[in-house]
Coordinates of C-alpha atoms and ligand atoms in Angstrom, one line a residue:
X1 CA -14.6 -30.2 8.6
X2 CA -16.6 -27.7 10.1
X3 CA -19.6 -25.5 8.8
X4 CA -16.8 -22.3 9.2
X5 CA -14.2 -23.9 7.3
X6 CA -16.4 -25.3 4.3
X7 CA -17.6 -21.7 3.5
X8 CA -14.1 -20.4 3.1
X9 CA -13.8 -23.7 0.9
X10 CA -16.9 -23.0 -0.9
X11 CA -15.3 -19.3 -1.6
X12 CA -13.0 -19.9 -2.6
X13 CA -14.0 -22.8 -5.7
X14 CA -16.9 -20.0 -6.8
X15 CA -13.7 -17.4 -7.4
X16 CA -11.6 -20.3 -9.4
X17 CA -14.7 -21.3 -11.4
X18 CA -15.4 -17.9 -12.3
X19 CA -11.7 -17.5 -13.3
X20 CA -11.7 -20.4 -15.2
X21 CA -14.6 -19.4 -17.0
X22 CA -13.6 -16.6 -17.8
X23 CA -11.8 -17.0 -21.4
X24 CA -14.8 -20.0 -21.9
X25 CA -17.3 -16.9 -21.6
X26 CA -15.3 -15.0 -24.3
X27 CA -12.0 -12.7 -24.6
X28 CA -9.7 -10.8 -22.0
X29 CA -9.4 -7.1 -21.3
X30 CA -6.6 -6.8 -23.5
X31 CA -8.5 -5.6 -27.0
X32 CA -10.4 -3.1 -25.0
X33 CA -7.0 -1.7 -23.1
X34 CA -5.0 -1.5 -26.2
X35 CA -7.8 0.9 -27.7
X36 CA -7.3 3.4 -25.0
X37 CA -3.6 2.9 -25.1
X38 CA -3.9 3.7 -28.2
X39 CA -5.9 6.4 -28.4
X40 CA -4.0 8.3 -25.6
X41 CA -1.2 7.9 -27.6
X42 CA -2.2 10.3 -30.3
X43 CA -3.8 13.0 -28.0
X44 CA -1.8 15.6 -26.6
X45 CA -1.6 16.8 -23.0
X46 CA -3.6 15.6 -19.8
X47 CA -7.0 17.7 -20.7
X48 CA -7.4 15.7 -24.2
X49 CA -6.3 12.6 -22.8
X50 CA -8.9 12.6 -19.9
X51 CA -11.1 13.6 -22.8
X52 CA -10.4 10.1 -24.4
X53 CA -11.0 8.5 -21.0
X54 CA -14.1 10.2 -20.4
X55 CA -15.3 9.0 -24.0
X56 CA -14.0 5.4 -22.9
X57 CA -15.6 5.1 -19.1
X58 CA -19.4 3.9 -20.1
X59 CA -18.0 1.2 -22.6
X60 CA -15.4 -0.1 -20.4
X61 CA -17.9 -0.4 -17.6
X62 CA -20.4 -2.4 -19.8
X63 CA -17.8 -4.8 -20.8
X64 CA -16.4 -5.3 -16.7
X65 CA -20.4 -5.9 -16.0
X66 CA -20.4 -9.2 -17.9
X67 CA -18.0 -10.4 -15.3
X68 CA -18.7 -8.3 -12.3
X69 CA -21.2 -6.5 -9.8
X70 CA -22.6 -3.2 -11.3
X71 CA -20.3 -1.5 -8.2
X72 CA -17.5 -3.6 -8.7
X73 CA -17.6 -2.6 -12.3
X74 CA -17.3 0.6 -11.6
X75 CA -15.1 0.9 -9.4
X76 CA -12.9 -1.2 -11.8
X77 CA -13.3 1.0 -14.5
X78 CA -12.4 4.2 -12.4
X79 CA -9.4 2.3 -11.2
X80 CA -7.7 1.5 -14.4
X81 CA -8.4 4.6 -16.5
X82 CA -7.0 6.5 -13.1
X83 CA -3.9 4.2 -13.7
X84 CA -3.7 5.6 -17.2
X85 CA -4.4 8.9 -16.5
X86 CA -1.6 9.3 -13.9
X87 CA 0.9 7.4 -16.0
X88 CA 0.4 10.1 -18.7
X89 CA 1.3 12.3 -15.8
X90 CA 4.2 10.7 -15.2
X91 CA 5.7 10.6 -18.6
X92 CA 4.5 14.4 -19.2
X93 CA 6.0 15.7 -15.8
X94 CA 2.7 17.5 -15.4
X95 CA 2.7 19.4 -12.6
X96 CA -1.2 19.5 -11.3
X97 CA -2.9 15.9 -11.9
X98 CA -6.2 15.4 -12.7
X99 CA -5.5 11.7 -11.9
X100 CA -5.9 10.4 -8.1
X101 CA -2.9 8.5 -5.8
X102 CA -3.3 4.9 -7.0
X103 CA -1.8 3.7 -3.6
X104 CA -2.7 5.5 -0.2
X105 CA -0.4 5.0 2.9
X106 CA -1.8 6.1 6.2
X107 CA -1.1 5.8 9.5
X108 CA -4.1 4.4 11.7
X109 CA -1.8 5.8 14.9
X110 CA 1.0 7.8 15.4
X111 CA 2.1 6.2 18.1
X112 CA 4.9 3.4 18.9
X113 CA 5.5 1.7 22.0
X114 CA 9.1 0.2 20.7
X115 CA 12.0 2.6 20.1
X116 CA 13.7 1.1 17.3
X117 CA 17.4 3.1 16.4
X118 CA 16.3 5.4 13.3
X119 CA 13.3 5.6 14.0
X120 CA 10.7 8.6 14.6
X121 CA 10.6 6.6 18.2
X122 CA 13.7 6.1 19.4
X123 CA 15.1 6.9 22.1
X124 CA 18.0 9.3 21.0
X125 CA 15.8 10.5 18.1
X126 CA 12.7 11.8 20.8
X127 CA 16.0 13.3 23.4
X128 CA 17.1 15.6 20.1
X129 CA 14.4 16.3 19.1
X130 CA 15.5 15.0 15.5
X131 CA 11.8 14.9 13.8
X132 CA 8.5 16.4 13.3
X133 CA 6.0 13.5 14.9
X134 CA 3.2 14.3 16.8
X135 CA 1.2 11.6 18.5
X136 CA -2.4 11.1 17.8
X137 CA -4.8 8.5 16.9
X138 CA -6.6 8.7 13.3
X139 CA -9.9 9.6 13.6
X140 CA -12.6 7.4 11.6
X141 CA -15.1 10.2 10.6
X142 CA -11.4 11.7 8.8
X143 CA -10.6 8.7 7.2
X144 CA -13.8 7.9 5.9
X145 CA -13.6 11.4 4.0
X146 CA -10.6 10.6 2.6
X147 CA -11.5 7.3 1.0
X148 CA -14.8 8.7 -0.4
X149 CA -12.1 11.4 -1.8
X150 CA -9.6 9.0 -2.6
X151 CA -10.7 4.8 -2.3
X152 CA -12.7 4.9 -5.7
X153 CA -9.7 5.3 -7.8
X154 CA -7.2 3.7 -5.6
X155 CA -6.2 -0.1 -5.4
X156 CA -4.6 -0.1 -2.5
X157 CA -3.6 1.2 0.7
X158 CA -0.8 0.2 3.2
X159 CA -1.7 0.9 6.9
X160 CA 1.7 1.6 8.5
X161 CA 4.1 4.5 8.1
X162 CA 6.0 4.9 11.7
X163 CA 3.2 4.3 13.8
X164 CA 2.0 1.0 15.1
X165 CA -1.4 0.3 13.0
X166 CA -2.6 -2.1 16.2
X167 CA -2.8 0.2 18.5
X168 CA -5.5 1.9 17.5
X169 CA -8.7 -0.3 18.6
X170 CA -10.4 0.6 15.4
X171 CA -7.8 0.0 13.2
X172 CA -9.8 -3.6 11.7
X173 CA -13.0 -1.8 11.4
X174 CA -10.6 0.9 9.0
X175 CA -9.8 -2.0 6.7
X176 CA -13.1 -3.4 6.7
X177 CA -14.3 0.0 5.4
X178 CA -11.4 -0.3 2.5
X179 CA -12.2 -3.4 1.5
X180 CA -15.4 -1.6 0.6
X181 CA -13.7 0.8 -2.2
X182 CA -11.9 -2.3 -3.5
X183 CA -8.6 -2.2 -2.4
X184 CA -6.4 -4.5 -1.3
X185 CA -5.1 -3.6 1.9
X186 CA -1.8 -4.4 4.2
X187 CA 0.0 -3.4 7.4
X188 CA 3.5 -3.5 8.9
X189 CA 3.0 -4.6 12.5
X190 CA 5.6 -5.7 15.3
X191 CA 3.3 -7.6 17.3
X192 CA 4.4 -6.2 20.5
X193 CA 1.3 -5.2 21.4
X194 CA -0.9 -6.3 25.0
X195 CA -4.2 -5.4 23.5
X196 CA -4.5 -7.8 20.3
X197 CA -7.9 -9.5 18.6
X198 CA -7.0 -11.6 16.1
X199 CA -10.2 -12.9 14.9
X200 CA -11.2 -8.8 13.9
X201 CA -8.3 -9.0 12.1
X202 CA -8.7 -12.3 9.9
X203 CA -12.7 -10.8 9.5
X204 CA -11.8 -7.4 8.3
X205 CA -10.6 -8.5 4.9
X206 CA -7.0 -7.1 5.9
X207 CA -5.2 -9.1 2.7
X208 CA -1.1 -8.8 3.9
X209 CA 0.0 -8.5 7.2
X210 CA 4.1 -7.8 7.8
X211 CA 5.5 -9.0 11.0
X212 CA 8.8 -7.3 11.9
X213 CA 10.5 -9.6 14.3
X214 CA 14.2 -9.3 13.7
X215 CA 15.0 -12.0 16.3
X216 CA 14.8 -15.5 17.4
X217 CA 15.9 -15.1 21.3
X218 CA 14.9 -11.9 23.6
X219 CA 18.1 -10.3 23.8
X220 CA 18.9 -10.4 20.2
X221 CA 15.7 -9.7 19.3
X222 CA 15.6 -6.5 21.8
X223 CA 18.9 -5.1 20.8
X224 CA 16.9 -3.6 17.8
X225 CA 13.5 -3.9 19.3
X226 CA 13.7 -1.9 22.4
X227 CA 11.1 -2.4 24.6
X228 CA 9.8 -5.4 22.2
X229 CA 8.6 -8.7 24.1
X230 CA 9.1 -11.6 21.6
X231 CA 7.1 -14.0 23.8
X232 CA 4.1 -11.5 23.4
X233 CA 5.2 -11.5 19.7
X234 CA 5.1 -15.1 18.7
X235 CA 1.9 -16.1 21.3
X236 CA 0.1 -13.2 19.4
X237 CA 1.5 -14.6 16.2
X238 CA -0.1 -18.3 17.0
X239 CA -3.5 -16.5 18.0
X240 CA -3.1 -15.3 14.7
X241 CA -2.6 -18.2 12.7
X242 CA -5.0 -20.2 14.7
X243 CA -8.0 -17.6 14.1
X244 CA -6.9 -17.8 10.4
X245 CA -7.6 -21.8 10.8
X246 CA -10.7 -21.5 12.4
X247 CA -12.2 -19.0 9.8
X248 CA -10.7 -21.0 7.3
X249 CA -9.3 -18.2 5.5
X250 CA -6.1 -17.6 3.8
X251 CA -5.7 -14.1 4.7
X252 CA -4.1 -12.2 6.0
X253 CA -1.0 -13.8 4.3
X254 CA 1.7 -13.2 7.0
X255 CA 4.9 -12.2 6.2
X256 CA 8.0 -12.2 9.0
X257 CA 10.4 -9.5 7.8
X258 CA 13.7 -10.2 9.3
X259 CA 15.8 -6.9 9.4
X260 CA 19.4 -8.4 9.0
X261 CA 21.7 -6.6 11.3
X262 CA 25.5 -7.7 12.5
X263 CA 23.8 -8.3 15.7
X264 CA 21.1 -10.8 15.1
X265 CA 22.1 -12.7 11.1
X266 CA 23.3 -15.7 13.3
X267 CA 19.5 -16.0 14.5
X268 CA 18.4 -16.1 10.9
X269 CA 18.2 -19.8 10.3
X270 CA 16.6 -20.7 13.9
X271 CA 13.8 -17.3 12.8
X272 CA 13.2 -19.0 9.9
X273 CA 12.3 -22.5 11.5
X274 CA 10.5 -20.8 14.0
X275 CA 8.5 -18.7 11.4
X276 CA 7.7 -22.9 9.6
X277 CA 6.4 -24.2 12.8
X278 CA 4.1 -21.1 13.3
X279 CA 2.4 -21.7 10.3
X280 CA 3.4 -18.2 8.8
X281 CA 3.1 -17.8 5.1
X282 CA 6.4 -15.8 4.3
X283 CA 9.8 -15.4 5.5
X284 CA 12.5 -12.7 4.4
X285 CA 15.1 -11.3 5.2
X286 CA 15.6 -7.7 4.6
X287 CA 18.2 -5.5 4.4
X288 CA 18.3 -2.8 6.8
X289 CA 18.7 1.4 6.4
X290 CA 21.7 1.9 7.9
X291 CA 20.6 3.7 11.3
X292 CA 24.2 4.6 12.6
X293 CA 23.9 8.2 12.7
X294 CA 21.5 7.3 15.4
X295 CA 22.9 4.1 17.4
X296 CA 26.6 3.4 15.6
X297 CA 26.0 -0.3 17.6
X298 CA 23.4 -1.1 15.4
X299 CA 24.9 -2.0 11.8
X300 CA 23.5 -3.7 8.6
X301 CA 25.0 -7.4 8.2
X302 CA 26.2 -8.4 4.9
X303 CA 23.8 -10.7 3.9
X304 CA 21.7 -11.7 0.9
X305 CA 18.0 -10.6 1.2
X306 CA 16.0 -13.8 0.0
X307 CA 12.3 -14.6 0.4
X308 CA 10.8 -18.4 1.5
X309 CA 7.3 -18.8 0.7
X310 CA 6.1 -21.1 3.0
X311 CA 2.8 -21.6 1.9
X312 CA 2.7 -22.6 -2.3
X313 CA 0.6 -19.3 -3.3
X314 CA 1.6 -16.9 -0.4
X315 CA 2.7 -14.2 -2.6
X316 CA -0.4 -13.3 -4.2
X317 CA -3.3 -11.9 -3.2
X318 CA -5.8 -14.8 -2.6
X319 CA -8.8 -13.7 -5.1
X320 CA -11.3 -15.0 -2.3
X321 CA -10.0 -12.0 -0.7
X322 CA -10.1 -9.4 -3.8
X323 CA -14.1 -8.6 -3.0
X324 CA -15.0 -10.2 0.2
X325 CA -17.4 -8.0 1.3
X326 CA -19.9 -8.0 -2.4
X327 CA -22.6 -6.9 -0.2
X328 CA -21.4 -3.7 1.5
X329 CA -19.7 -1.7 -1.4
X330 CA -19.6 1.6 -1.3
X331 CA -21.9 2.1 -4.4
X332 CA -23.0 5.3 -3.5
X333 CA -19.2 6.9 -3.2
X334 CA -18.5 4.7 -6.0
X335 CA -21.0 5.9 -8.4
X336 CA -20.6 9.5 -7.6
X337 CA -17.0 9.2 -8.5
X338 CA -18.0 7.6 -11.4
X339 CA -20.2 10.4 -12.4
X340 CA -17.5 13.2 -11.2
X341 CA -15.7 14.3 -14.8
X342 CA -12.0 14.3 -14.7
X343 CA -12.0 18.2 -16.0
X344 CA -14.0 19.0 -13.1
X345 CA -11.8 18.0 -10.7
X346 CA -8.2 19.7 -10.9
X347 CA -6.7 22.2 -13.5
X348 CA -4.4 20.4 -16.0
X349 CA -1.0 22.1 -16.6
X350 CA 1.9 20.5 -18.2
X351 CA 6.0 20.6 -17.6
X352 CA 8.6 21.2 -19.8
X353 CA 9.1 17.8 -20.1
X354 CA 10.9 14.8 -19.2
X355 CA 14.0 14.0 -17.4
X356 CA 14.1 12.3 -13.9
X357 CA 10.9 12.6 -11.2
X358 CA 9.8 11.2 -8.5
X359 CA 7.8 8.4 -8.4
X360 CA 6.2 9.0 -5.0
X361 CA 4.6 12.3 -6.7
X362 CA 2.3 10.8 -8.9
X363 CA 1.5 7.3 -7.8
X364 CA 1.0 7.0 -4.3
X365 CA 0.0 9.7 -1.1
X366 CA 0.7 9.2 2.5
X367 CA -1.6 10.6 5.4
X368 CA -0.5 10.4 9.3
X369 CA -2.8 9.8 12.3
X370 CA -3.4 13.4 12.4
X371 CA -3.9 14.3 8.6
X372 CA -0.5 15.5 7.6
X373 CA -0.4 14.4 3.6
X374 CA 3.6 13.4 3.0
X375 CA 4.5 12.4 0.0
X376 CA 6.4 9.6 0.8
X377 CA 8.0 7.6 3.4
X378 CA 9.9 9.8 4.9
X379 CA 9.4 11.4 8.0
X380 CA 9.3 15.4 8.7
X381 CA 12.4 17.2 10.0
X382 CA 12.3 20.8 11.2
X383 CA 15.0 20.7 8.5
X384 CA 13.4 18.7 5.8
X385 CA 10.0 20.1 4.6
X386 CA 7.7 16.9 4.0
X387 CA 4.3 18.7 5.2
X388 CA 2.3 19.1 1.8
X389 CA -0.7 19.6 3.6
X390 CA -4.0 18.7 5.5
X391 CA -6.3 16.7 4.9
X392 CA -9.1 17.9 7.4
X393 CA -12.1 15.9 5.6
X394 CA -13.5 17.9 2.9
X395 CA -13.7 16.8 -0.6
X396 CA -9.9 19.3 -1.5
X397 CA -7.1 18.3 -3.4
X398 CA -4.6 17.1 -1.2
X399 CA -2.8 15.4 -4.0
X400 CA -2.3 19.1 -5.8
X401 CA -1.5 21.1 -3.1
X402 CA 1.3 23.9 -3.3
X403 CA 4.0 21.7 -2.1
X404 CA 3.2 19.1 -4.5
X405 CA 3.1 21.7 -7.6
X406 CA 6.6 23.1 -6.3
X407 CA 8.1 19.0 -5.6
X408 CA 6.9 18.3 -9.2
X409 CA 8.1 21.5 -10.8
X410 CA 11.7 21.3 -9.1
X411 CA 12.4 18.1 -11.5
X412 CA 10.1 19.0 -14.3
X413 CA 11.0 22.5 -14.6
X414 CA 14.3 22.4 -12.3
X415 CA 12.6 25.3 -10.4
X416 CA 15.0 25.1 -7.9
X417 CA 16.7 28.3 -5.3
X418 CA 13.5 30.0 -3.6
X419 CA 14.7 28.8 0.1
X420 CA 11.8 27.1 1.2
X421 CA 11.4 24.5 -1.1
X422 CA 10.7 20.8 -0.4
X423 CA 12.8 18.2 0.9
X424 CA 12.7 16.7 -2.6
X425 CA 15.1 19.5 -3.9
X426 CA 18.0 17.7 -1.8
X427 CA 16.5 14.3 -1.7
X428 CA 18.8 11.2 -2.4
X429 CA 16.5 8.5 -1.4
X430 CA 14.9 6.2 -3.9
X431 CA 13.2 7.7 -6.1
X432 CA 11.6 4.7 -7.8
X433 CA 10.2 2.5 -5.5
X434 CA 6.9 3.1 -3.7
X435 CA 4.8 1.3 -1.8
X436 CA 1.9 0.4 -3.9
X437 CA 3.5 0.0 -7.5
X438 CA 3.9 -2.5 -10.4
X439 CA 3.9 -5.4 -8.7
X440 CA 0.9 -4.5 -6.8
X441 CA -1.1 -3.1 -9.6
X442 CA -0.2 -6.5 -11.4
X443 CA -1.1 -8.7 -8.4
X444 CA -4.8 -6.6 -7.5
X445 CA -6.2 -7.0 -11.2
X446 CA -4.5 -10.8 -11.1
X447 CA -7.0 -11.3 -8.0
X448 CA -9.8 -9.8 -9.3
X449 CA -9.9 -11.9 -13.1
X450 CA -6.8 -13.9 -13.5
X451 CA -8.2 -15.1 -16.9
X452 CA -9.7 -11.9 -17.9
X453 CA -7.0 -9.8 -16.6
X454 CA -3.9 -11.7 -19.0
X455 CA -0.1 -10.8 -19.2
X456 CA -0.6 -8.6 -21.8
X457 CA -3.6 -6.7 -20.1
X458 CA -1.5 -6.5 -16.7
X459 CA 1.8 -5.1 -18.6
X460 CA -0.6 -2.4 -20.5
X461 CA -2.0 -1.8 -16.8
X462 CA 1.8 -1.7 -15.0
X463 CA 4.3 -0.8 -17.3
X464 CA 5.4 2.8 -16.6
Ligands
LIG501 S1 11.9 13.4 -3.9 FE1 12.4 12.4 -2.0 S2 11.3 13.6 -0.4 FE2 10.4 14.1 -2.4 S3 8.7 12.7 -2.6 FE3 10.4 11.7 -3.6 S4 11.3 10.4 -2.0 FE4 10.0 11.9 -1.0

């Protein structure tokens, strides 16, 4: 066993022992999150409640210091009693948050060499001109604003919308500086990619890593993939394994997302043994959007989605991974935002009421390579406004903007008719499923203190 591999090893047993220890040492976080459920319960609208929060912050940090770094403390705190705020949000329809995204999705490029059907890339799409999608490459110096704006309060951020996150050079050095906000972090790669170094990625502290390889031979794999090279794809897939090995880390945990299509379902159980003898983590099969109205060749198979873990614990988030980085926090962003008061940052000002939302609008926030903020996953139209702004590196409120006030107020208020309104007046996606969510919130505190963390203090954290 070499020195590498026996400090992973080492790691790793100091994160178990402390999360063993944990309910020896005394209690979970469950008495002192029931107290501010409890309290928000019987204050009305978001001003009073961020009052309660406010009144909460210092006592909630002292207890997370008996278990954690003074940093990591607070950027715990900050994180869950953002998780409350917004979810009071949520239920009131409120139409300007004082809460933060708790999930960021940005694009590290813009750019895709493959020209999947449906996609922003493909080939029909580009000739007609069908979306809004410039190219461009994210600059660091933007996204380091927008995580001293936005990383405190945030657990985690996905790096992939419709570009590919490895070709931009820089895109391991992005993660690295996530990991020092505290968030977990994951990307949706194909792999197809000439210019790959897998050892920046095991050392960045990148947590998941989704390879979309919907093949197990070249010319099924390339009927969806165009321009794909699967021998590229599964040598870079061994390099990555293998660098995993010789850091003796667990992460990233590597998922191969099969997109079952008519096409390429009777490759499924070869993909799956392939994916085994890789030494991936994960293997699913996914069911596709249906991308006829761009390639009527290409249509969804009628097959079960199911998930193989591969490796025993592959679905969590290793908690070697949660902080690995102790040393280079941001404490100074960190403990600004811990400073910051909620009341100072955004106007509150309630809706109507309830009835149905969006979940996109108040959980997570999407930024391409250039600084576009979307609110969700889908991609611009000349016909479908899904601009809601800019983030160009100052300390505004991207998450407030005008666009985000009128998407919030046409379910809230049903202030529908002006003309120029949102996508989200017509939308029929999901409404309900984002990217960072309930399951993630669950699995990020799960990594940080399994013990301290319990069922009961994860539902009071997820449940919306
Ligand atoms: S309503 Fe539709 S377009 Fe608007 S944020 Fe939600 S998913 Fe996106």
């Amino acid at each position: 066993m070499g020195p590498v591999r026996f400090s992973g090893m080492r790691r790793t047993l100091g994160v178990l022992i402390r999360q063993v220890a944990s309910p020896l040492g005394g209690g979970t976080a469950f008495p002192a999150l029931s107290r501010i459920e409890r309290e928000l319960r019987q204050c009305r609208g978001a001003a009073a409640a961020a009052s309660v929060l406010a009144e909460r912050k210092a006592e909630l940090c002292r207890l997370l210091s008996r278990r954690f770094a003074p940093a990591a403390a607070q950027a715990l705190t900050l994180k869950i009693l953002n998780l409350y705020l917004a979810r009071r949000h949520f239920r009131e329809r409120d139409r300007v948050l004082l809460s933060r995204p708790f999930g960021l999705v940005v694009d590290p490029s813009n750019v895709c060499e493959l020209a999947c059907p449906g996609c922003v890339h493909s080939r029909g799409s580009e000739e007609r001109s069908v979306f809004d999608w410039p190219r461009g490459t994210l600059a660091e110096e933007r996204f380091r604003a927008l995580l001293r704006s936005y990383g405190p309060a945030a657990i985690g951020i996905y790096f992939c919308n419709y570009g590919e996150p490895l070709l931009n050079l820089r895109t391991p050095q992005l993660i690295r500086m996530a990991k020092g906000y505290l968030m977990s972090t994951a990307l949706s790669t194909s792999l197809s990619v000439r210019r790959f170094d897998p050892d920046a990625y095991v050392e960045s502290g990148l947590d998941f890593m989704v390879l979309s390889i919907d093949g197990a031979t070249q010319p099924v794999y390339q009927a969806f993939r165009r321009n794909g090279n699967l021998e590229l794809v599964l040598d870079n897939a061994r390099r990555l394994v293998a660098a995993k090995r010789k850091a003796g880390r667990r992460t990233p945990v590597l998922s191969w997302n099969f997109l079952a299509f008519e096409h390429n379902a009777h490759e499924i159980p070869r993909a799956e043994r392939m994916a085994r003898g890789l030494g991936v983590d994960v293997f699913r099969v996914v069911n596709p959007f249906d991308v006829r109205w761009d390639d009527p060749a290409i249509r969804p198979a009628a097959v079960r989605p199911y998930v193989r873990r591969l490796d025993y614990a592959s679905l969590s988030y290793p908690p070697e991974n949660w902080n690995p980085f102790p040393g280079s926090l941001e404490a100074g962003a960190i403990a600004s935002a811990f400073e910051a008061p909620w009341n100072g940052q955004a106007e509150a000002a309630g809706g109507p009421g309830p009835g149905h939302t969006c979940h996109w609008l108040y959980k997570n926030m999407v930024m391409d390579a250039g600084g576009r903020i979307l609110p969700c996953c889908g991609a611009p139209r000349p016909d479908a406004k899904l601009v809601f702004g800019r983030f160009e590196g100052r300390d505004g409120d991207a998450f407030n903007t005008d666009m985000y006030r009128q998407a919030r107020a046409l379910f809230s208020a049903g202030a529908r008719g002006a003309g120029d309104e949102p996508y989200c007046a017509q939308c029929e996606w999901d409404h309900s499923t984002v990217n960072i969510g309930s399951p993630e919130i669950r699995r990020y505190f799960r990594a940080a203190d399994a013990a301290f963390f319990d069922r009961r203090s994860l539902r009071l954290l997820s449940d919306w």
